[in-house]
mmCIF file of C-alpha atoms and ligand atoms in Angstrom:
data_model
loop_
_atom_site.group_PDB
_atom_site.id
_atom_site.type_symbol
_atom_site.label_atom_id
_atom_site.label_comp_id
_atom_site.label_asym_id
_atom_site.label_seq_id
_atom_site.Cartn_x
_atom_site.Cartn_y
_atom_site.Cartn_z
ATOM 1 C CA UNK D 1 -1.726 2.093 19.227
ATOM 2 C CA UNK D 2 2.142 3.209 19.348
ATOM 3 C CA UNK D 3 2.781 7.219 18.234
ATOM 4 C CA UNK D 4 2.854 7.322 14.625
ATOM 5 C CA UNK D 5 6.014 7.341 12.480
ATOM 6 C CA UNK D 6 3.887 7.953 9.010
ATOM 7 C CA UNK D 7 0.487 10.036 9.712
ATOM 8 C CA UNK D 8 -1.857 10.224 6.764
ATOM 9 C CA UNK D 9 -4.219 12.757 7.895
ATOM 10 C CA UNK D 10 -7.771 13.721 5.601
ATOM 11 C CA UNK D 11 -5.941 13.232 2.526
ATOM 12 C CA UNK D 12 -8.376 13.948 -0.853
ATOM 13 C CA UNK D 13 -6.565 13.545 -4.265
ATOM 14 C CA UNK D 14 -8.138 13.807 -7.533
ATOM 15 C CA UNK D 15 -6.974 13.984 -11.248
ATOM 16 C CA UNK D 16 -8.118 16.941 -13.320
ATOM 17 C CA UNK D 17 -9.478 15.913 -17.019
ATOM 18 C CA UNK D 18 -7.170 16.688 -19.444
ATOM 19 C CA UNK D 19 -10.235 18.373 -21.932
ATOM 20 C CA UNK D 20 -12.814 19.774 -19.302
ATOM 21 C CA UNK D 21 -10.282 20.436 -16.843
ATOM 22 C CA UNK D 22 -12.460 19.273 -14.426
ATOM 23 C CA UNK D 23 -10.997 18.022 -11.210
ATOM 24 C CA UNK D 24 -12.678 14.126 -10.410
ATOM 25 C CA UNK D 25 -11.968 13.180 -6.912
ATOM 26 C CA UNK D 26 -10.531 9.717 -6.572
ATOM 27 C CA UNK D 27 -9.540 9.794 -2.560
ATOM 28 C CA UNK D 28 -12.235 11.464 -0.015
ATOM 29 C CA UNK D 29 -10.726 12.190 3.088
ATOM 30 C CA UNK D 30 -8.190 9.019 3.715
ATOM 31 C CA UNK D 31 -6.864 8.943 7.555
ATOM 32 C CA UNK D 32 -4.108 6.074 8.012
ATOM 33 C CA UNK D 33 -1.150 5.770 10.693
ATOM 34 C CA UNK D 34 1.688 3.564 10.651
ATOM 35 C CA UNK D 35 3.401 2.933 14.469
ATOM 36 C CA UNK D 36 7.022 2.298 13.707
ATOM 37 C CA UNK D 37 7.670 -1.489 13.734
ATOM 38 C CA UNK D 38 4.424 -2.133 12.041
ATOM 39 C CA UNK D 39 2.816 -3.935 9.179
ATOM 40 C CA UNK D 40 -0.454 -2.731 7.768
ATOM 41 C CA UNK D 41 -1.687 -4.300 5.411
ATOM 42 C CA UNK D 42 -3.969 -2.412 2.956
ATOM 43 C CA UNK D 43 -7.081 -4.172 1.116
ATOM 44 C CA UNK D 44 -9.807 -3.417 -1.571
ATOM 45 C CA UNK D 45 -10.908 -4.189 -4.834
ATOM 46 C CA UNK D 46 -8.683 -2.657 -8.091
ATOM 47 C CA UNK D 47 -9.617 0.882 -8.220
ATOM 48 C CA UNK D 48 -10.146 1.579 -4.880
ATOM 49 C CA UNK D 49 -7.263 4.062 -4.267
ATOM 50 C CA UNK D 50 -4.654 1.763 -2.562
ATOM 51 C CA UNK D 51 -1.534 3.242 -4.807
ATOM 52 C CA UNK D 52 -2.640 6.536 -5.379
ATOM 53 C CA UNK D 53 -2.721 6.978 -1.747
ATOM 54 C CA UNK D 54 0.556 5.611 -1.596
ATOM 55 C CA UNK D 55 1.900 7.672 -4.510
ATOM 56 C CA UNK D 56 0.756 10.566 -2.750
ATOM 57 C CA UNK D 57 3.219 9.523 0.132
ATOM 58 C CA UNK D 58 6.041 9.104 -2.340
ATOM 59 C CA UNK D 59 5.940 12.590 -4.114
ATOM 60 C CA UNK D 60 5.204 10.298 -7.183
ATOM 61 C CA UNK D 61 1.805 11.444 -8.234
ATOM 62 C CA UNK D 62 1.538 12.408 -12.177
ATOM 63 C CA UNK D 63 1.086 16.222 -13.252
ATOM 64 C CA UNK D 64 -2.531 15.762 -13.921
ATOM 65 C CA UNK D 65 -3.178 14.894 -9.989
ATOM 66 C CA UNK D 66 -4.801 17.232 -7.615
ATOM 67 C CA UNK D 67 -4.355 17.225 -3.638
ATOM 68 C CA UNK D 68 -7.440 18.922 -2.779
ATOM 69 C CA UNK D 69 -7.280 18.541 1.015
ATOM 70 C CA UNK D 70 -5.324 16.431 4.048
ATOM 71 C CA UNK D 71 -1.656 16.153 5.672
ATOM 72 C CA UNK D 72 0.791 13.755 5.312
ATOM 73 C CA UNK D 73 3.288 13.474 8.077
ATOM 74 C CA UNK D 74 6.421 12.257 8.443
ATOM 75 C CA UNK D 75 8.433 12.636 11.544
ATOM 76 C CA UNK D 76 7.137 15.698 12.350
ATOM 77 C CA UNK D 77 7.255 17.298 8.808
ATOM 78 C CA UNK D 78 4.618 18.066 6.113
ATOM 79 C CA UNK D 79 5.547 15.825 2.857
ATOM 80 C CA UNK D 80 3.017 17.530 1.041
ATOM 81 C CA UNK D 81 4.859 20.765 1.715
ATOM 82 C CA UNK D 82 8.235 19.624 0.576
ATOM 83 C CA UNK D 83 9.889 20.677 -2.574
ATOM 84 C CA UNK D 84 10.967 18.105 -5.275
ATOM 85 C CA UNK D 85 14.811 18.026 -4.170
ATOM 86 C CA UNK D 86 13.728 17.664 -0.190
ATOM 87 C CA UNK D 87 11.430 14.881 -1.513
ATOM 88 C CA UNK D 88 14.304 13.057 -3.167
ATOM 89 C CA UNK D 89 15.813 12.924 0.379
ATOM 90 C CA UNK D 90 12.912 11.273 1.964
ATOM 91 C CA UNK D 91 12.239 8.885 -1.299
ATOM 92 C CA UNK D 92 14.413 5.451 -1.043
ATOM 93 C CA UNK D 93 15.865 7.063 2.268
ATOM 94 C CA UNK D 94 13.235 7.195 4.809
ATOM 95 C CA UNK D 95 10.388 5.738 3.032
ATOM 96 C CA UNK D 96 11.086 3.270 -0.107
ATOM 97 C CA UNK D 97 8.484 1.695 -2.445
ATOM 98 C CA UNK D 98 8.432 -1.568 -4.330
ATOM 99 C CA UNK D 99 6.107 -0.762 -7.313
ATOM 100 C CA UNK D 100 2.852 -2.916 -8.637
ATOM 101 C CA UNK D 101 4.945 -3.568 -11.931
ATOM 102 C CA UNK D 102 8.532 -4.763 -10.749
ATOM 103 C CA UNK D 103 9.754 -4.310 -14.929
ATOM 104 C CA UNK D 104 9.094 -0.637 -15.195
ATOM 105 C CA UNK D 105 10.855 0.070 -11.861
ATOM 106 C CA UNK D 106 13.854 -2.223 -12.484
ATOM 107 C CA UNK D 107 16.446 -0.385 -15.808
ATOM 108 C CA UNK D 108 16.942 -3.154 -18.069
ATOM 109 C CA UNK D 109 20.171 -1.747 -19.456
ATOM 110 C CA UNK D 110 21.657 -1.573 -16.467
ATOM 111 C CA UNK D 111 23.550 -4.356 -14.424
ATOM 112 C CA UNK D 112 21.346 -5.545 -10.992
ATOM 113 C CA UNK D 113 24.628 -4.252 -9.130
ATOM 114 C CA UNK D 114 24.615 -0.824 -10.456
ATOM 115 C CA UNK D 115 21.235 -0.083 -9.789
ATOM 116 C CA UNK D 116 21.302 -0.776 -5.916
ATOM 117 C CA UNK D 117 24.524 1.226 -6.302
ATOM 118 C CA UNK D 118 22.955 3.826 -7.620
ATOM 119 C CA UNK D 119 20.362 4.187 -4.773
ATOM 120 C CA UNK D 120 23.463 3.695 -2.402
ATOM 121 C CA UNK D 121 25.252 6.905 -4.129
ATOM 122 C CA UNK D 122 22.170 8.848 -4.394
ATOM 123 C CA UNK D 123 21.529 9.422 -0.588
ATOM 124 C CA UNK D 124 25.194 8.434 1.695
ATOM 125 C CA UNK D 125 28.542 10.048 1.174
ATOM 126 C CA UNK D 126 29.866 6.465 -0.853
ATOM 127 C CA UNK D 127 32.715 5.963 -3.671
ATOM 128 C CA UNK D 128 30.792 4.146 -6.709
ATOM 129 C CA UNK D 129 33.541 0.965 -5.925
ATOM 130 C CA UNK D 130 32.423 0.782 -1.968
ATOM 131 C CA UNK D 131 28.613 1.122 -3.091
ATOM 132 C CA UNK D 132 29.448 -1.301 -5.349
ATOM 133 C CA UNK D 133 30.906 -3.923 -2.435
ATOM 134 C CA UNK D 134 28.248 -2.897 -0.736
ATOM 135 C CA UNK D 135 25.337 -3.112 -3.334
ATOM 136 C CA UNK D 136 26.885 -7.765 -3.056
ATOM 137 C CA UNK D 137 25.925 -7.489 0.311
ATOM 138 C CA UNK D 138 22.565 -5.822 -0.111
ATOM 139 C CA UNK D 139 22.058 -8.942 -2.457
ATOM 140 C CA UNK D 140 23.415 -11.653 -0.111
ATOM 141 C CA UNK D 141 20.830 -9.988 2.946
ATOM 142 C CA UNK D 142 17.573 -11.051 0.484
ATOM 143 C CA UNK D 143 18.925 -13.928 -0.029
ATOM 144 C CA UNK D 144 20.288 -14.329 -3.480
ATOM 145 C CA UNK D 145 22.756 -17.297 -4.333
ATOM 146 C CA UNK D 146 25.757 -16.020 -5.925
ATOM 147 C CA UNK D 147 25.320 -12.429 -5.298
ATOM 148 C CA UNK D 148 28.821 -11.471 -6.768
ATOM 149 C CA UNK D 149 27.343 -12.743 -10.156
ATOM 150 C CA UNK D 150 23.817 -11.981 -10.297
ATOM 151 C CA UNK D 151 25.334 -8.108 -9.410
ATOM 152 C CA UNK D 152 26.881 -8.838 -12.884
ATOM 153 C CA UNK D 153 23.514 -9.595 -14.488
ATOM 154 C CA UNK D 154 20.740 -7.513 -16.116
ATOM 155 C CA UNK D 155 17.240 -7.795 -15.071
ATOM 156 C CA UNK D 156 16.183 -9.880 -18.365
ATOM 157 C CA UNK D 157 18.550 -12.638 -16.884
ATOM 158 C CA UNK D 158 16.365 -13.258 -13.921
ATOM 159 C CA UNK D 159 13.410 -15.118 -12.859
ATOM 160 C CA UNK D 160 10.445 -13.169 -11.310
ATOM 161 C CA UNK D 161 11.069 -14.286 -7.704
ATOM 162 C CA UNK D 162 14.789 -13.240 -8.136
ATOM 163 C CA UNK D 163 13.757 -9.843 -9.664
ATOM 164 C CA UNK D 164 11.832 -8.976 -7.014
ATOM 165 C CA UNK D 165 14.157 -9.479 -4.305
ATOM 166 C CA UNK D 166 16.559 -7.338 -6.237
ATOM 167 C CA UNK D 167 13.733 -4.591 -5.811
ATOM 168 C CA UNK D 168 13.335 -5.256 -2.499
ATOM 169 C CA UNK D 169 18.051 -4.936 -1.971
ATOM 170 C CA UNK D 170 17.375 -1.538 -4.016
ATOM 171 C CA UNK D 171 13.904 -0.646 -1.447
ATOM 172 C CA UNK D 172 16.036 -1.793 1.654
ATOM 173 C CA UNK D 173 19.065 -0.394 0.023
ATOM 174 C CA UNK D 174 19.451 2.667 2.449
ATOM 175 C CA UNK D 175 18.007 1.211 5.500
ATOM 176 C CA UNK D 176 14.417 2.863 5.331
ATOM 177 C CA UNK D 177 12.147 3.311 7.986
ATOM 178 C CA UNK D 178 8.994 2.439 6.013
ATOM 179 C CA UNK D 179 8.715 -0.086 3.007
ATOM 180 C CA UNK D 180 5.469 0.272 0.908
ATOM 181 C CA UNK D 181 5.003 -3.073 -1.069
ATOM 182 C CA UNK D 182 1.964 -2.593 -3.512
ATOM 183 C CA UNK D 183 1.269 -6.063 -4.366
ATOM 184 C CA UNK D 184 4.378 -6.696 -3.783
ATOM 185 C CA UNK D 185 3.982 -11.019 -5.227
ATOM 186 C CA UNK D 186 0.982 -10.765 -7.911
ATOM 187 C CA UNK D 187 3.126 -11.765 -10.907
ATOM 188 C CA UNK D 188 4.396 -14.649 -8.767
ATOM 189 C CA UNK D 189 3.469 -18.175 -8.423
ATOM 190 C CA UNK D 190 1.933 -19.479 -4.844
ATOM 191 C CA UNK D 191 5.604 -20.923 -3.679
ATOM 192 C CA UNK D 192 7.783 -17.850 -4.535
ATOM 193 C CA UNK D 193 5.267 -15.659 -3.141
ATOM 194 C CA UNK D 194 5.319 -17.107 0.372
ATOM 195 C CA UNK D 195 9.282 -16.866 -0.178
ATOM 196 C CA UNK D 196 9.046 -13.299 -0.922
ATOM 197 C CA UNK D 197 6.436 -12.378 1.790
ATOM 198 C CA UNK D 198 8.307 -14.392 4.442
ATOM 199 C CA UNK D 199 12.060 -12.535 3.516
ATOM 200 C CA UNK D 200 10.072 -8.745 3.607
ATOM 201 C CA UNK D 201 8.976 -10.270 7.357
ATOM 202 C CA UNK D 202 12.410 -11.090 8.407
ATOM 203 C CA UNK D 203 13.706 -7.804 7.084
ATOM 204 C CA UNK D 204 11.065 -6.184 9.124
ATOM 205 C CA UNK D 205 11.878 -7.946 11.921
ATOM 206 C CA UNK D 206 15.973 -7.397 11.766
ATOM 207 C CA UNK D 207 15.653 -3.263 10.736
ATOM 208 C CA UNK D 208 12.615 -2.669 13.193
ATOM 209 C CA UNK D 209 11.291 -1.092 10.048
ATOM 210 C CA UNK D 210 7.643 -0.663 9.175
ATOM 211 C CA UNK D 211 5.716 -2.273 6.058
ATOM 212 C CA UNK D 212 2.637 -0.871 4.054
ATOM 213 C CA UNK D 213 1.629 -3.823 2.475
ATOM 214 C CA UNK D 214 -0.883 -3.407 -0.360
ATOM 215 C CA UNK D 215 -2.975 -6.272 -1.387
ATOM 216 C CA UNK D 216 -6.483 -7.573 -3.253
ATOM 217 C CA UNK D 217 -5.765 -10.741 -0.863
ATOM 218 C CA UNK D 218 -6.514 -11.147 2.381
ATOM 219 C CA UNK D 219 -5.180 -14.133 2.838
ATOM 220 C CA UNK D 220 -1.860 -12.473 2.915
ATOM 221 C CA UNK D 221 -3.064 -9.450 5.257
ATOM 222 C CA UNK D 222 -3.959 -12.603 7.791
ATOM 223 C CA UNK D 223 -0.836 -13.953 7.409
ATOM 224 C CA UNK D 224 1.560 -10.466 7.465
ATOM 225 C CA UNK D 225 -0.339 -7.896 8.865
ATOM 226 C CA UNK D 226 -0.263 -6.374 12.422
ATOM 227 C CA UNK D 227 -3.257 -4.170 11.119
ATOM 228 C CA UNK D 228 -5.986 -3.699 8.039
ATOM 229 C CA UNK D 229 -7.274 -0.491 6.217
ATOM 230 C CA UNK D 230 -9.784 -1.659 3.904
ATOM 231 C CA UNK D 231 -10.652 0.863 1.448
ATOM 232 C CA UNK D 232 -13.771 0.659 -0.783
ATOM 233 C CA UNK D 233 -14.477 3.843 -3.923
ATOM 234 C CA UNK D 234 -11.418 6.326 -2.217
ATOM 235 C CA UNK D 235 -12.994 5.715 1.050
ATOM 236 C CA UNK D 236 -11.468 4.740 4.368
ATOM 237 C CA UNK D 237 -14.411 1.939 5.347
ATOM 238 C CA UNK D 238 -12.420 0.304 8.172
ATOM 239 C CA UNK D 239 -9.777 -0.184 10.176
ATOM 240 C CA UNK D 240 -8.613 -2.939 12.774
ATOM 241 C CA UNK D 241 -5.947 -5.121 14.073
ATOM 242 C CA UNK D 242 -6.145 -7.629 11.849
ATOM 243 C CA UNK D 243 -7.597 -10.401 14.699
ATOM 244 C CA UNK D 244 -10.203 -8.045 15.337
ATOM 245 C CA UNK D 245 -10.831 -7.590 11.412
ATOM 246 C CA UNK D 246 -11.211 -11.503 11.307
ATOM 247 C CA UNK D 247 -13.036 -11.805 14.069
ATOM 248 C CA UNK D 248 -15.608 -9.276 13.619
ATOM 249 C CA UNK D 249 -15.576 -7.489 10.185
ATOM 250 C CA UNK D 250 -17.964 -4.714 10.733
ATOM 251 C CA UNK D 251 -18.510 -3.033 7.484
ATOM 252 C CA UNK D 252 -20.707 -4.758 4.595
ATOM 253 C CA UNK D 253 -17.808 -4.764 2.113
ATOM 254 C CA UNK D 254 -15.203 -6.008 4.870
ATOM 255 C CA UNK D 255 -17.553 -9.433 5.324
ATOM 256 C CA UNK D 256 -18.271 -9.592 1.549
ATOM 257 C CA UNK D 257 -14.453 -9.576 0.806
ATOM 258 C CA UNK D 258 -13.649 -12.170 3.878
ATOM 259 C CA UNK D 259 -16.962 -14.426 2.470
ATOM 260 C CA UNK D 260 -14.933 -14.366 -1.041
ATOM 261 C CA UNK D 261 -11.843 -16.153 0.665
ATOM 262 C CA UNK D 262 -11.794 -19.481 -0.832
ATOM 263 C CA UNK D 263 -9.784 -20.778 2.528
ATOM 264 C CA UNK D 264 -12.690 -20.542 4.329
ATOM 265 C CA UNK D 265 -15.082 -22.526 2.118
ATOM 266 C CA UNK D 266 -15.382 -25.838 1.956
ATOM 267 C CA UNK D 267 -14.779 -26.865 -2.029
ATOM 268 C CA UNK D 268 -18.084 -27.609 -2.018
ATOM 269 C CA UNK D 269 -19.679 -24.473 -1.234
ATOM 270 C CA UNK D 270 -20.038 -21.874 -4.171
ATOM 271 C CA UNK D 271 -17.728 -18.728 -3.672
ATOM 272 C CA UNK D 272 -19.462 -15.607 -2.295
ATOM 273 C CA UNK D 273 -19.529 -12.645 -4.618
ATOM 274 C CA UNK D 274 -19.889 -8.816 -3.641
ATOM 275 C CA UNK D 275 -22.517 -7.811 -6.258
ATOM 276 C CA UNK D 276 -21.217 -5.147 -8.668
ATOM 277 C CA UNK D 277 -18.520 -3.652 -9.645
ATOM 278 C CA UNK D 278 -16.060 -0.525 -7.945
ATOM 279 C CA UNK D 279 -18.059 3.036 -9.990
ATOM 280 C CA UNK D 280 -15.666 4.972 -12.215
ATOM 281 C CA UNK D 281 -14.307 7.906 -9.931
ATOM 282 C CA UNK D 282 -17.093 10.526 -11.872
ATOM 283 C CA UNK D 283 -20.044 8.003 -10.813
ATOM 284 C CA UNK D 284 -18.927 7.944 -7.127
ATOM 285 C CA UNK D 285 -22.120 8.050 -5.062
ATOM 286 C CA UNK D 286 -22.464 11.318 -2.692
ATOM 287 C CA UNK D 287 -22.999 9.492 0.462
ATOM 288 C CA UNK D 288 -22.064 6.186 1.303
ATOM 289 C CA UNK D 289 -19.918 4.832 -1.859
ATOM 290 C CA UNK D 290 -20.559 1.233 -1.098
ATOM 291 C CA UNK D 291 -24.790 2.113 -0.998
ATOM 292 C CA UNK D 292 -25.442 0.430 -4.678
ATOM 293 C CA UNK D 293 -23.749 -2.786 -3.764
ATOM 294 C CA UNK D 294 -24.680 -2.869 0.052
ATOM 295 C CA UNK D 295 -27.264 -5.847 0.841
ATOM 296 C CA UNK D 296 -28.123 -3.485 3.931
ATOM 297 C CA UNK D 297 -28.872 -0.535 2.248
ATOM 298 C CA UNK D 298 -30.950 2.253 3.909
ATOM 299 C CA UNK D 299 -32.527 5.899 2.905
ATOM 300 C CA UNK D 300 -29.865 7.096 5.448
ATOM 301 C CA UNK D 301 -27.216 5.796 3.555
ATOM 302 C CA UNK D 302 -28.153 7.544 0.425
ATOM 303 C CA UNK D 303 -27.983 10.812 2.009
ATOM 304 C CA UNK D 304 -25.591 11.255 4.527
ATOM 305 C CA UNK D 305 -22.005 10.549 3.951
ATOM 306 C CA UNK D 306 -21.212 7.611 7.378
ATOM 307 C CA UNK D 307 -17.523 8.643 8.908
ATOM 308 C CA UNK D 308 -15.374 6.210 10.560
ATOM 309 C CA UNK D 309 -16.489 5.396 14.063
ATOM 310 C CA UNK D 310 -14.448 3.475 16.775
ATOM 311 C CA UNK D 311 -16.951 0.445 17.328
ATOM 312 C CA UNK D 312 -13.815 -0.917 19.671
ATOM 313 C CA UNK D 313 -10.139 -0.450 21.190
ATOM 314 C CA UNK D 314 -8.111 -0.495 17.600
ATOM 315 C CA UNK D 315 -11.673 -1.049 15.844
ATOM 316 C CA UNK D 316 -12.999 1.832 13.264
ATOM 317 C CA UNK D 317 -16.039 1.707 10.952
ATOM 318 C CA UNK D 318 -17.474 3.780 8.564
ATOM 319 C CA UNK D 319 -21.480 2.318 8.305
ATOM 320 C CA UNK D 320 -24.790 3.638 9.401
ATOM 321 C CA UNK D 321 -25.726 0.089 10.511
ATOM 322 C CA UNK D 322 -22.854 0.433 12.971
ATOM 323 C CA UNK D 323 -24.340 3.806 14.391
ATOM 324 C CA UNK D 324 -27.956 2.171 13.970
ATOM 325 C CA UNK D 325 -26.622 -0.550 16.348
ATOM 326 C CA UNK D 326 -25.365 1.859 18.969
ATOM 327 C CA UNK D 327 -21.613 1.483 17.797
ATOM 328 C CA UNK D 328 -20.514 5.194 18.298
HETATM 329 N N1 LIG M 401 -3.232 9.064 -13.699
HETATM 330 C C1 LIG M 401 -4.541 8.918 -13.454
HETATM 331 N N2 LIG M 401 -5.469 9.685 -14.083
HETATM 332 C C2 LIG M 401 -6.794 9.550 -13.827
HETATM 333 N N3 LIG M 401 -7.311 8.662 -12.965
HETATM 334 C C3 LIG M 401 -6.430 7.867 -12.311
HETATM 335 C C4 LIG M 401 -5.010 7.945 -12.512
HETATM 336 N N4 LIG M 401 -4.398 7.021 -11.722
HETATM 337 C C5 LIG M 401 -5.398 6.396 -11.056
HETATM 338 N N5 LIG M 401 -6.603 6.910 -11.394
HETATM 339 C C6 LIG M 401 -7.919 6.480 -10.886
HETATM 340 O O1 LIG M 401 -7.895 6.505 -9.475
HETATM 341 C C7 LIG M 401 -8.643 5.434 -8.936
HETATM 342 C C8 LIG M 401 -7.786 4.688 -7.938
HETATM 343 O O2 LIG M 401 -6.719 4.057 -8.635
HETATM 344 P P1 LIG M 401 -5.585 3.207 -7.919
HETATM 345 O O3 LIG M 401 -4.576 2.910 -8.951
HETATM 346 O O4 LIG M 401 -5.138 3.901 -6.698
HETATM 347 O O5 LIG M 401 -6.395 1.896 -7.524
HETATM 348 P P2 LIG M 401 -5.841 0.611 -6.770
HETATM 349 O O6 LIG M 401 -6.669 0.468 -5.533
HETATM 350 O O7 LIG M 401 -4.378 0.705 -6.607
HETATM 351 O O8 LIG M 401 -6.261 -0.545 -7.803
HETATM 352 P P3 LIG M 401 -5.425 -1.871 -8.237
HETATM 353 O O9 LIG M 401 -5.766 -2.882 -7.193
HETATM 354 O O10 LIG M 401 -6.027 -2.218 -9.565
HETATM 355 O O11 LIG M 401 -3.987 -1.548 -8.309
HETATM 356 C C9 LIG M 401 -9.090 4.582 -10.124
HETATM 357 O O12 LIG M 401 -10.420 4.879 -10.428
HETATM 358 C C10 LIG M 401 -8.165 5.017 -11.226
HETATM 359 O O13 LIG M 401 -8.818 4.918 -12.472
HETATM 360 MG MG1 LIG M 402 -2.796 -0.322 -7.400
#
């Protein structure tokens, strides 16, 4: 794999409790990179960490969260160890976000135009008129119809699909290096969705820019995705390019979330289920997490926590049955 632009190194986050004060760790030691020119594509069930790890990249975690341990870094700095104003020059700059809720992150009292504007002012040397001009363009590049107008418009005006390309002109606005989509086409019907998907590839492929793409479907990863973290309880459970991920999923949740894919069933066949349900952060099990749901279960896995282990080139797994196979 390619140097690292974004380096995610043994990153634990918690949140403390607002009346014990207690500090309930949500992320246990999460390692990802991102090569520049990338797409990884980041899976799991809801709850499994997926945006507060990517939070934590933004600088965008809430007061109540704790980073107990890890690194984050970005071309060759610490973004843990920035301030708030040298984060501001990283956010929407470097590294840009589309949010899970597109509504919250879009101002409905302010016109579409003004808004990528705003990110235009906020980080290049730009009179509000030429950001302005430029903030048309931004709209014309994902592909709006009638850019001068919809720059006119306020958020309400527009469908979902159209929304979310403005988010992704305001993410793309400054030319980042890395775009993190957290489910980036959710709230969007099949058709729009492969629209949306397909213009964040050709944006990719145009800036050379990188995309953390967080999903529950891996569908999409198969389709997008250079590379796959799955993440199961705050854990890192494995990591592959994404035809190795297909073609041999090596951890017990990895080949009960591909068995749930209804592409590969026949409509026949009944729809596999992973038994249970992702614990509540305080009822995280000590070892492995995934133990209580695991058809494989074994005393070791009760007791001793299993750490990612490369079972191939580009192939990591975090499973005693791996180890019990001779995988390290
Ligand atoms: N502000 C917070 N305070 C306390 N716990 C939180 C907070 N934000 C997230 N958590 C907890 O952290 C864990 C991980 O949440 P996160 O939002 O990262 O999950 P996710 O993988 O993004 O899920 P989804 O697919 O539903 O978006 C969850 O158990 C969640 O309840
Ligand atoms: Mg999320």
């Amino acid at each position: 794999m390619p140097e690292p632009i974004l380096s995610i190194r043994n990153l634990s986050v918690g949140f403390r409790d607002t009346e014990t004060k207690e500090v309930i760790n949500v992320l246990r030691d999460v390692s990802i990179d991102v090569p520049a020119d990338h797409i990884l594509g980041i899976v799991g069930e809801s709850g499994c960490g997926k945006s507060v790890t990517m939070h934590t990249v933004m600088g965008l975690l809430p007061r109540t969260a704790v980073v107990t341990a890890g690194q984050i870094r970005y071309d060759n700095r610490d973004l843990l160890g920035l301030n708030p104003v040298q984060m501001n020059e990283y956010r929407g700059k470097e590294i840009a976000m589309i949010f899970q809720e597109p509504m919250t992150s879009l101002n409905p009292v302010y016109r579409v135009g003004d808004q990528i504007a705003e990110m235009l002012e906020l980080h290049q040397d730009i009179s509000h008129k030429d950001a302005l001009a430029e903030a048309v363009r931004k709209l014309e590049l994902v592909s709006i119809p009638s850019p001068e107008k919809v720059a006119e418009q306020y958020p309400h005006e527009l469908s979902g699909g159209m929304r979310q390309r403005v988010m992704i002109a305001i993410a793309m606005a400054c030319d980042p290096k890395i775009l993190i989509a957290d489910e980036p086409t959710t709230a969007l019907d099949v058709t729009i969705q492969a629209q949306i998907l397909a213009l964040m590839k050709a944006l990719k492929e145009k800036m050379h820019s990188s995309i953390i793409l967080i999903t529950h479907d891996l569908g999409v990863v198969a389709e997008m995705a250079d590379e796959v973290v799955v993440m199961y309880a705050g854990d890192v459970v494995e990591k592959a390019l994404v035809v190795n991920l297909f073609r041999e999923p090596s951890h017990p949740y990895t080949t009960g979330l591909l068995k749930s894919l209804p592409m590969l069933h026949s409509s026949d066949e009944r729809l596999y289920n992973i038994v249970g349900t992702v614990p509540s952060p305080r009822n995280f099990p000590e070892a492995c997490r995934f133990a209580p749901r695991c058809e494989f279960v074994h005393d070791r896995c009760l007791v001793e926590r299993p750490r990612l282990v490369r079972i191939a080139p580009d192939h990591e797994v975090a499973c005693w049955l791996r180890v019990a196979q001779g995988a390290a």
